[in-house]
Amino acid sequence: MTGTLRKPADLVAAGLIPAERQAELDEVARRFSVAVTPAMAALIDPNDPADPIATQFIPDARELDTAPEEMADPIGDHAFEPVKGIVHRYPDRVLLKPLHVCPIYCRFCFRREDVGPAGATLTNAELDAAIAYIRSRPEIWEVIVTGGDPFLLSARRLKTIMAALESIPHVAVIRFHTRIPVVAPERVGPALVKALFSEKAVYVVVHANHPRELTPAMKVAVQRIGKAGIPLLSQSVLLKGVNDTPVVLEALLRGLVAMRVKPYYLHHGDLARGTAHLRTGLAEGREVMRALRGRLSGIAQPIYVLDLPGGHGKVPVGPCYARESGEGWSIEDPQGNTHRYPPKE
Ligand SMILES: *Cc1c(COP(=O)(O)O)cnc(C)c1O
């Protein structure tokens, strides 16, 4: 197995893109980071121009086009950074970003202007300052460790972070957001799992977008985490040509639940620069969610959310089945029929 592919020339050599596309993709790569792990390269069918794995990770010349509504900081994180590496938007929880490096670079990433192999990694002093901020704010109940991908950290670094959070009495929950169990499952070994051990509640949220990502190796990785007593959740991004049909999304969500991973969020695509070709409309997302209601187990249903531009937070934007009408309510059932429901006296 070769290593991670880090530039268009590597993608050409691996047979994943034709040589004539290299020049334009070199231009994309100067603008946005590129990396494709061996696990994901192995899933790509180079003969399929619409391959859903390639769509997520292989750069595309359309990334050089910026739509007028697109932004460098699409969800307004930068306005909520009291100290480096912390985003504090909601009172009870913060993001802690120890590094801005990923094993793979998703073409639709909302942090695509911040992440990369040269992306910022907190120094010891900066990490201490971030921890000191969390310690000084008793309202912080949960710390969400993200990045970059926090599972790229050494087990030793993770243990340092865990021990620091462990020592803060008001922190009850430590949540990790990662793509590593999917894109580099071989990294989820005993040392990493051991580093996650805590007396506090630890959750791991895995990012997966297409059923083909749910490989046997990924299953082994999530089982290792699950066996350590850590509940697993998933997040997915709704992506045009990848998972924007009920059939594909249903297969993804069923596959996750069957691996004991509870679907948490389905994110509407953020307005990151150069990602218009990967976004759907909100109406299409609601239609897909509506199709899943009634035919897919309730525990497999994610919440469809939009992270509002400007830093106003995440809000559910899925279909709504109840509306007030006359005296009482009109409620739609999963088949699309409406029913009267009485008002409360
Ligand atoms: C997404 C996000 C969270 C976590 O939100 P949940 O709804 O709890 O998953 C927390 N802080 C920031 C800044 C976020 O963007």
Tab-separated table of C-alpha atoms and ligand atoms in Angstrom:
chain	number	residue	atom	x	y	z
A	1	MET	CA	0.000	0.000	0.000
A	2	THR	CA	1.357	3.428	-0.932
A	3	GLY	CA	1.132	6.422	1.370
A	4	THR	CA	-1.207	9.390	1.326
A	5	LEU	CA	-1.450	11.142	-2.060
A	6	ARG	CA	-0.630	14.819	-1.488
A	7	LYS	CA	-0.554	16.505	-4.877
A	8	PRO	CA	-2.224	16.221	-8.274
A	9	ALA	CA	0.913	14.553	-9.701
A	10	ASP	CA	0.459	11.780	-7.103
A	11	LEU	CA	-3.174	11.417	-8.169
A	12	VAL	CA	-2.082	11.081	-11.788
A	13	ALA	CA	0.566	8.491	-10.861
A	14	ALA	CA	-2.058	6.510	-8.920
A	15	GLY	CA	-4.309	6.508	-11.989
A	16	LEU	CA	-7.033	8.507	-10.220
A	17	ILE	CA	-7.009	11.472	-12.641
A	18	PRO	CA	-5.895	11.715	-16.264
A	19	ALA	CA	-2.578	13.528	-16.845
A	20	GLU	CA	-4.276	16.290	-18.839
A	21	ARG	CA	-6.123	17.483	-15.730
A	22	GLN	CA	-2.982	17.919	-13.656
A	23	ALA	CA	-2.218	21.535	-14.580
A	24	GLU	CA	-5.651	22.865	-13.607
A	25	LEU	CA	-5.686	20.816	-10.429
A	26	ASP	CA	-2.226	22.110	-9.505
A	27	GLU	CA	-3.878	25.526	-9.481
A	28	VAL	CA	-6.639	24.251	-7.171
A	29	ALA	CA	-3.998	22.683	-4.930
A	30	ARG	CA	-2.213	26.043	-4.584
A	31	ARG	CA	-5.441	27.461	-3.187
A	32	PHE	CA	-6.823	24.558	-1.069
A	33	SER	CA	-5.074	21.622	0.593
A	34	VAL	CA	-5.110	18.201	-1.057
A	35	ALA	CA	-4.589	14.775	0.524
A	36	VAL	CA	-6.153	11.402	-0.192
A	37	THR	CA	-5.438	8.527	2.207
A	38	PRO	CA	-4.741	4.993	0.917
A	39	ALA	CA	-8.027	3.731	2.408
A	40	MET	CA	-10.069	6.250	0.415
A	41	ALA	CA	-7.948	6.038	-2.773
A	42	ALA	CA	-8.650	2.287	-2.764
A	43	LEU	CA	-12.409	2.924	-2.835
A	44	ILE	CA	-12.346	5.172	-5.916
A	45	ASP	CA	-13.367	3.778	-9.294
A	46	PRO	CA	-11.286	5.905	-11.703
A	47	ASN	CA	-13.537	4.860	-14.583
A	48	ASP	CA	-16.603	6.404	-12.956
A	49	PRO	CA	-16.649	10.170	-13.600
A	50	ALA	CA	-19.330	10.541	-10.888
A	51	ASP	CA	-17.621	8.376	-8.265
A	52	PRO	CA	-18.979	9.524	-4.868
A	53	ILE	CA	-15.671	8.987	-3.075
A	54	ALA	CA	-13.688	10.861	-5.754
A	55	THR	CA	-16.252	13.682	-5.606
A	56	GLN	CA	-15.447	14.182	-1.924
A	57	PHE	CA	-11.652	14.101	-2.080
A	58	ILE	CA	-10.270	14.609	-5.608
A	59	PRO	CA	-9.843	18.327	-6.384
A	60	ASP	CA	-11.974	19.842	-9.131
A	61	ALA	CA	-11.361	22.908	-11.310
A	62	ARG	CA	-14.767	24.272	-10.241
A	63	GLU	CA	-13.264	24.973	-6.808
A	64	LEU	CA	-11.632	28.028	-8.382
A	65	ASP	CA	-15.080	29.587	-8.932
A	66	THR	CA	-16.407	31.520	-5.954
A	67	ALA	CA	-20.169	32.059	-5.861
A	68	PRO	CA	-21.238	35.521	-4.615
A	69	GLU	CA	-22.788	34.100	-1.443
A	70	GLU	CA	-19.678	32.103	-0.492
A	71	MET	CA	-17.353	33.142	2.338
A	72	ALA	CA	-13.916	32.435	3.802
A	73	ASP	CA	-15.468	31.811	7.237
A	74	PRO	CA	-18.942	30.498	6.312
A	75	ILE	CA	-20.224	29.804	9.809
A	76	GLY	CA	-18.639	32.815	11.482
A	77	ASP	CA	-16.236	30.991	13.807
A	78	HIS	CA	-13.598	33.708	13.874
A	79	ALA	CA	-15.843	36.139	15.770
A	80	PHE	CA	-16.148	33.659	18.658
A	81	GLU	CA	-12.474	32.883	19.346
A	82	PRO	CA	-11.658	34.297	22.782
A	83	VAL	CA	-8.240	32.598	22.679
A	84	LYS	CA	-6.418	30.683	19.974
A	85	GLY	CA	-7.866	27.193	19.467
A	86	ILE	CA	-11.191	27.883	21.237
A	87	VAL	CA	-14.545	28.696	19.603
A	88	HIS	CA	-17.145	29.665	22.203
A	89	ARG	CA	-20.480	30.310	20.539
A	90	TYR	CA	-22.932	28.582	22.881
A	91	PRO	CA	-22.733	29.196	26.641
A	92	ASP	CA	-22.494	25.552	27.762
A	93	ARG	CA	-19.935	24.211	25.281
A	94	VAL	CA	-16.766	25.119	23.407
A	95	LEU	CA	-14.792	23.791	20.498
A	96	LEU	CA	-11.160	23.012	21.289
A	97	LYS	CA	-9.060	22.816	18.115
A	98	PRO	CA	-5.591	21.504	19.015
A	99	LEU	CA	-4.539	21.262	15.353
A	100	HIS	CA	-5.684	22.277	11.876
A	101	VAL	CA	-4.226	19.280	10.056
A	102	CYS	CA	-6.309	16.440	8.566
A	103	PRO	CA	-5.375	13.015	7.170
A	104	ILE	CA	-7.481	13.830	4.092
A	105	TYR	CA	-8.947	17.087	2.777
A	106	CYS	CA	-12.654	17.083	1.957
A	107	ARG	CA	-13.405	19.335	-1.015
A	108	PHE	CA	-16.509	20.768	0.725
A	109	CYS	CA	-14.849	21.572	4.078
A	110	PHE	CA	-16.158	24.741	5.775
A	111	ARG	CA	-12.730	25.247	7.365
A	112	ARG	CA	-10.909	24.760	4.065
A	113	GLU	CA	-9.204	28.158	4.346
A	114	ASP	CA	-7.786	27.254	7.779
A	115	VAL	CA	-6.785	23.607	7.428
A	116	GLY	CA	-3.758	22.102	5.723
A	117	PRO	CA	-0.419	20.418	6.291
A	118	ALA	CA	0.946	23.827	7.317
A	119	GLY	CA	-2.169	24.521	9.396
A	120	ALA	CA	-1.756	25.885	12.892
A	121	THR	CA	-1.084	23.402	15.688
A	122	LEU	CA	-1.335	24.757	19.221
A	123	THR	CA	1.980	25.070	20.998
A	124	ASN	CA	2.176	23.859	24.597
A	125	ALA	CA	1.717	27.447	25.808
A	126	GLU	CA	-1.286	27.992	23.533
A	127	LEU	CA	-2.862	24.728	24.654
A	128	ASP	CA	-2.320	25.757	28.283
A	129	ALA	CA	-4.029	29.094	27.559
A	130	ALA	CA	-6.983	27.327	25.883
A	131	ILE	CA	-7.342	24.988	28.874
A	132	ALA	CA	-7.059	27.955	31.252
A	133	TYR	CA	-9.947	29.630	29.412
A	134	ILE	CA	-12.123	26.511	29.858
A	135	ARG	CA	-11.124	26.320	33.536
A	136	SER	CA	-12.079	29.965	34.082
A	137	ARG	CA	-15.617	29.565	32.702
A	138	PRO	CA	-17.804	27.440	35.001
A	139	GLU	CA	-20.632	27.510	32.441
A	140	ILE	CA	-18.623	25.248	30.095
A	141	TRP	CA	-20.168	21.812	30.566
A	142	GLU	CA	-18.892	20.165	27.386
A	143	VAL	CA	-15.651	20.378	25.400
A	144	ILE	CA	-15.808	19.373	21.741
A	145	VAL	CA	-12.328	18.433	20.547
A	146	THR	CA	-12.125	18.989	16.809
A	147	GLY	CA	-9.724	20.591	14.340
A	148	GLY	CA	-8.371	19.510	11.921
A	149	ASP	CA	-8.733	15.940	13.015
A	150	PRO	CA	-7.914	15.407	16.716
A	151	PHE	CA	-7.290	11.675	16.192
A	152	LEU	CA	-4.137	12.643	14.261
A	153	LEU	CA	-2.598	13.680	17.588
A	154	SER	CA	-0.227	11.248	19.229
A	155	ALA	CA	-1.684	9.155	22.035
A	156	ARG	CA	0.608	11.094	24.360
A	157	ARG	CA	-0.758	14.482	23.285
A	158	LEU	CA	-4.329	13.197	23.565
A	159	LYS	CA	-3.612	11.946	27.089
A	160	THR	CA	-2.267	15.372	28.048
A	161	ILE	CA	-5.460	17.013	26.794
A	162	MET	CA	-7.663	14.427	28.502
A	163	ALA	CA	-5.827	14.810	31.812
A	164	ALA	CA	-6.194	18.595	31.664
A	165	LEU	CA	-9.938	18.388	30.945
A	166	GLU	CA	-10.303	15.669	33.570
A	167	SER	CA	-9.011	18.089	36.201
A	168	ILE	CA	-11.714	20.695	35.497
A	169	PRO	CA	-14.724	19.864	37.694
A	170	HIS	CA	-17.359	21.704	35.636
A	171	VAL	CA	-16.465	19.836	32.410
A	172	ALA	CA	-18.787	16.821	32.369
A	173	VAL	CA	-18.586	15.745	28.735
A	174	ILE	CA	-15.688	15.440	26.279
A	175	ARG	CA	-16.689	14.950	22.661
A	176	PHE	CA	-14.370	14.217	19.732
A	177	HIS	CA	-15.256	14.893	16.105
A	178	THR	CA	-13.138	12.847	13.689
A	179	ARG	CA	-13.014	11.336	10.222
A	180	ILE	CA	-10.110	8.971	11.012
A	181	PRO	CA	-12.148	5.785	11.696
A	182	VAL	CA	-13.396	6.135	8.089
A	183	VAL	CA	-10.455	7.583	6.154
A	184	ALA	CA	-7.502	6.069	8.067
A	185	PRO	CA	-8.999	3.290	10.194
A	186	GLU	CA	-5.592	1.671	10.758
A	187	ARG	CA	-4.721	4.580	13.079
A	188	VAL	CA	-7.391	3.534	15.599
A	189	GLY	CA	-5.172	1.231	17.627
A	190	PRO	CA	-5.034	0.316	21.314
A	191	ALA	CA	-2.877	3.351	22.219
A	192	LEU	CA	-5.346	5.832	20.789
A	193	VAL	CA	-8.348	4.116	22.375
A	194	LYS	CA	-6.574	3.986	25.732
A	195	ALA	CA	-5.806	7.690	25.526
A	196	LEU	CA	-9.539	8.415	25.304
A	197	PHE	CA	-10.249	6.778	28.652
A	198	SER	CA	-11.822	9.106	31.181
A	199	GLU	CA	-13.966	9.116	34.286
A	200	LYS	CA	-16.054	11.706	32.461
A	201	ALA	CA	-18.470	10.968	29.639
A	202	VAL	CA	-16.583	10.678	26.352
A	203	TYR	CA	-18.369	10.612	22.995
A	204	VAL	CA	-16.908	10.112	19.527
A	205	VAL	CA	-18.661	11.580	16.488
A	206	VAL	CA	-17.556	9.987	13.219
A	207	HIS	CA	-17.919	11.822	9.901
A	208	ALA	CA	-19.160	9.561	7.047
A	209	ASN	CA	-21.063	10.530	3.912
A	210	HIS	CA	-21.482	7.507	1.663
A	211	PRO	CA	-22.278	3.832	2.387
A	212	ARG	CA	-19.129	2.768	0.536
A	213	GLU	CA	-17.085	4.465	3.292
A	214	LEU	CA	-18.370	1.855	5.752
A	215	THR	CA	-15.623	-0.685	5.083
A	216	PRO	CA	-14.686	-3.743	7.165
A	217	ALA	CA	-11.628	-1.817	8.420
A	218	MET	CA	-13.856	1.092	9.482
A	219	LYS	CA	-16.083	-1.351	11.320
A	220	VAL	CA	-13.081	-2.716	13.249
A	221	ALA	CA	-12.079	0.851	14.178
A	222	VAL	CA	-15.509	1.820	15.517
A	223	GLN	CA	-15.827	-1.496	17.359
A	224	ARG	CA	-12.549	-0.780	19.156
A	225	ILE	CA	-13.912	2.562	20.309
A	226	GLY	CA	-17.282	1.060	21.198
A	227	LYS	CA	-15.732	-1.740	23.234
A	228	ALA	CA	-13.999	0.885	25.359
A	229	GLY	CA	-17.457	2.001	26.479
A	230	ILE	CA	-17.476	5.132	24.335
A	231	PRO	CA	-20.786	5.885	22.595
A	232	LEU	CA	-20.473	6.643	18.882
A	233	LEU	CA	-22.492	9.170	16.897
A	234	SER	CA	-22.200	10.183	13.248
A	235	GLN	CA	-22.362	13.351	11.252
A	236	SER	CA	-22.764	13.591	7.499
A	237	VAL	CA	-22.800	16.444	5.037
A	238	LEU	CA	-25.515	16.500	2.402
A	239	LEU	CA	-23.574	16.549	-0.879
A	240	LYS	CA	-24.743	16.791	-4.448
A	241	GLY	CA	-23.898	13.644	-6.377
A	242	VAL	CA	-22.729	11.848	-3.226
A	243	ASN	CA	-25.653	11.272	-0.875
A	244	ASP	CA	-28.509	13.529	-1.990
A	245	THR	CA	-30.931	10.681	-2.721
A	246	PRO	CA	-33.075	8.760	-0.221
A	247	VAL	CA	-31.644	5.422	-1.428
A	248	VAL	CA	-28.011	6.351	-0.748
A	249	LEU	CA	-28.723	8.169	2.494
A	250	GLU	CA	-30.836	5.304	3.777
A	251	ALA	CA	-28.042	2.792	3.049
A	252	LEU	CA	-25.536	5.038	4.858
A	253	LEU	CA	-27.731	5.535	7.923
A	254	ARG	CA	-28.699	1.854	8.178
A	255	GLY	CA	-25.049	0.858	7.835
A	256	LEU	CA	-24.042	3.211	10.630
A	257	VAL	CA	-26.740	2.046	13.030
A	258	ALA	CA	-25.888	-1.592	12.307
A	259	MET	CA	-22.328	-0.724	13.435
A	260	ARG	CA	-23.721	0.805	16.651
A	261	VAL	CA	-23.139	4.343	15.434
A	262	LYS	CA	-26.145	6.603	16.095
A	263	PRO	CA	-26.764	9.179	13.328
A	264	TYR	CA	-26.647	12.623	14.910
A	265	TYR	CA	-26.515	15.402	12.303
A	266	LEU	CA	-27.004	15.691	8.572
A	267	HIS	CA	-25.414	19.049	7.775
A	268	HIS	CA	-26.591	21.225	4.946
A	269	GLY	CA	-23.527	22.200	2.874
A	270	ASP	CA	-21.857	25.364	4.187
A	271	LEU	CA	-21.164	28.382	1.972
A	272	ALA	CA	-17.423	27.685	1.774
A	273	ARG	CA	-15.621	29.165	-1.223
A	274	GLY	CA	-15.488	27.004	-4.334
A	275	THR	CA	-18.049	24.445	-3.158
A	276	ALA	CA	-21.210	25.445	-5.074
A	277	HIS	CA	-21.000	22.344	-7.310
A	278	LEU	CA	-21.256	20.150	-4.189
A	279	ARG	CA	-24.203	21.897	-2.523
A	280	THR	CA	-27.886	21.090	-2.824
A	281	GLY	CA	-30.761	23.458	-2.118
A	282	LEU	CA	-32.562	23.349	1.226
A	283	ALA	CA	-35.725	22.172	-0.540
A	284	GLU	CA	-33.896	19.100	-1.884
A	285	GLY	CA	-32.524	18.296	1.573
A	286	ARG	CA	-35.974	18.526	3.115
A	287	GLU	CA	-37.372	16.278	0.388
A	288	VAL	CA	-34.739	13.613	1.111
A	289	MET	CA	-35.453	13.803	4.853
A	290	ARG	CA	-39.186	13.544	4.197
A	291	ALA	CA	-38.630	10.395	2.127
A	292	LEU	CA	-36.805	8.759	5.051
A	293	ARG	CA	-39.560	9.439	7.578
A	294	GLY	CA	-41.798	6.398	7.901
A	295	ARG	CA	-39.540	4.015	6.018
A	296	LEU	CA	-36.358	4.221	8.089
A	297	SER	CA	-36.021	3.306	11.760
A	298	GLY	CA	-36.335	6.256	14.098
A	299	ILE	CA	-32.932	5.574	15.636
A	300	ALA	CA	-31.371	5.930	12.165
A	301	GLN	CA	-32.819	9.435	11.600
A	302	PRO	CA	-30.330	12.296	11.869
A	303	ILE	CA	-31.338	15.899	12.519
A	304	TYR	CA	-30.982	17.944	9.324
A	305	VAL	CA	-29.221	21.165	10.359
A	306	LEU	CA	-27.981	24.384	8.845
A	307	ASP	CA	-25.118	26.262	10.472
A	308	LEU	CA	-26.235	29.843	9.913
A	309	PRO	CA	-23.744	32.149	8.215
A	310	GLY	CA	-22.575	34.897	10.553
A	311	GLY	CA	-22.100	32.669	13.599
A	312	HIS	CA	-25.757	32.504	14.663
A	313	GLY	CA	-25.517	28.762	15.297
A	314	LYS	CA	-26.974	25.484	14.067
A	315	VAL	CA	-30.709	25.146	13.547
A	316	PRO	CA	-32.848	22.203	12.426
A	317	VAL	CA	-34.183	22.881	8.924
A	318	GLY	CA	-35.859	19.538	8.221
A	319	PRO	CA	-39.461	19.160	7.109
A	320	CYS	CA	-42.149	20.276	9.509
A	321	TYR	CA	-45.223	18.091	9.890
A	322	ALA	CA	-47.393	20.187	12.189
A	323	ARG	CA	-48.971	23.579	11.647
A	324	GLU	CA	-51.642	25.512	13.461
A	325	SER	CA	-54.780	25.773	11.406
A	326	GLY	CA	-58.103	27.240	12.471
A	327	GLU	CA	-59.001	25.796	15.857
A	328	GLY	CA	-56.193	23.302	16.488
A	329	TRP	CA	-53.608	21.706	14.289
A	330	SER	CA	-53.118	20.165	10.882
A	331	ILE	CA	-50.614	17.302	11.014
A	332	GLU	CA	-49.120	15.503	8.039
A	333	ASP	CA	-48.431	11.758	8.315
A	334	PRO	CA	-45.452	9.990	6.689
A	335	GLN	CA	-47.609	9.164	3.629
A	336	GLY	CA	-48.347	12.843	3.047
A	337	ASN	CA	-51.973	12.809	4.235
A	338	THR	CA	-53.067	15.526	6.660
A	339	HIS	CA	-55.056	15.008	9.835
A	340	ARG	CA	-56.820	17.305	12.271
A	341	TYR	CA	-55.537	17.334	15.823
A	342	PRO	CA	-57.547	19.120	18.525
A	343	PRO	CA	-56.351	22.219	20.373
A	344	LYS	CA	-55.688	22.027	24.122
A	345	GLU	CA	-58.695	23.487	25.947
B	1	LIG	C1	-21.325	22.786	15.900
B	1	LIG	C2	-20.803	23.565	17.029
B	1	LIG	C3	-20.971	23.129	18.351
B	1	LIG	C4	-21.688	21.841	18.682
B	1	LIG	O1	-23.037	21.978	18.472
B	1	LIG	P1	-24.012	20.784	18.889
B	1	LIG	O2	-25.338	21.250	18.378
B	1	LIG	O3	-23.946	20.673	20.378
B	1	LIG	O4	-23.513	19.542	18.227
B	1	LIG	C5	-20.470	23.885	19.368
B	1	LIG	N1	-19.836	25.045	19.120
B	1	LIG	C6	-19.656	25.497	17.870
B	1	LIG	C7	-18.940	26.779	17.667
B	1	LIG	C8	-20.137	24.775	16.780
B	1	LIG	O5	-19.953	25.223	15.537
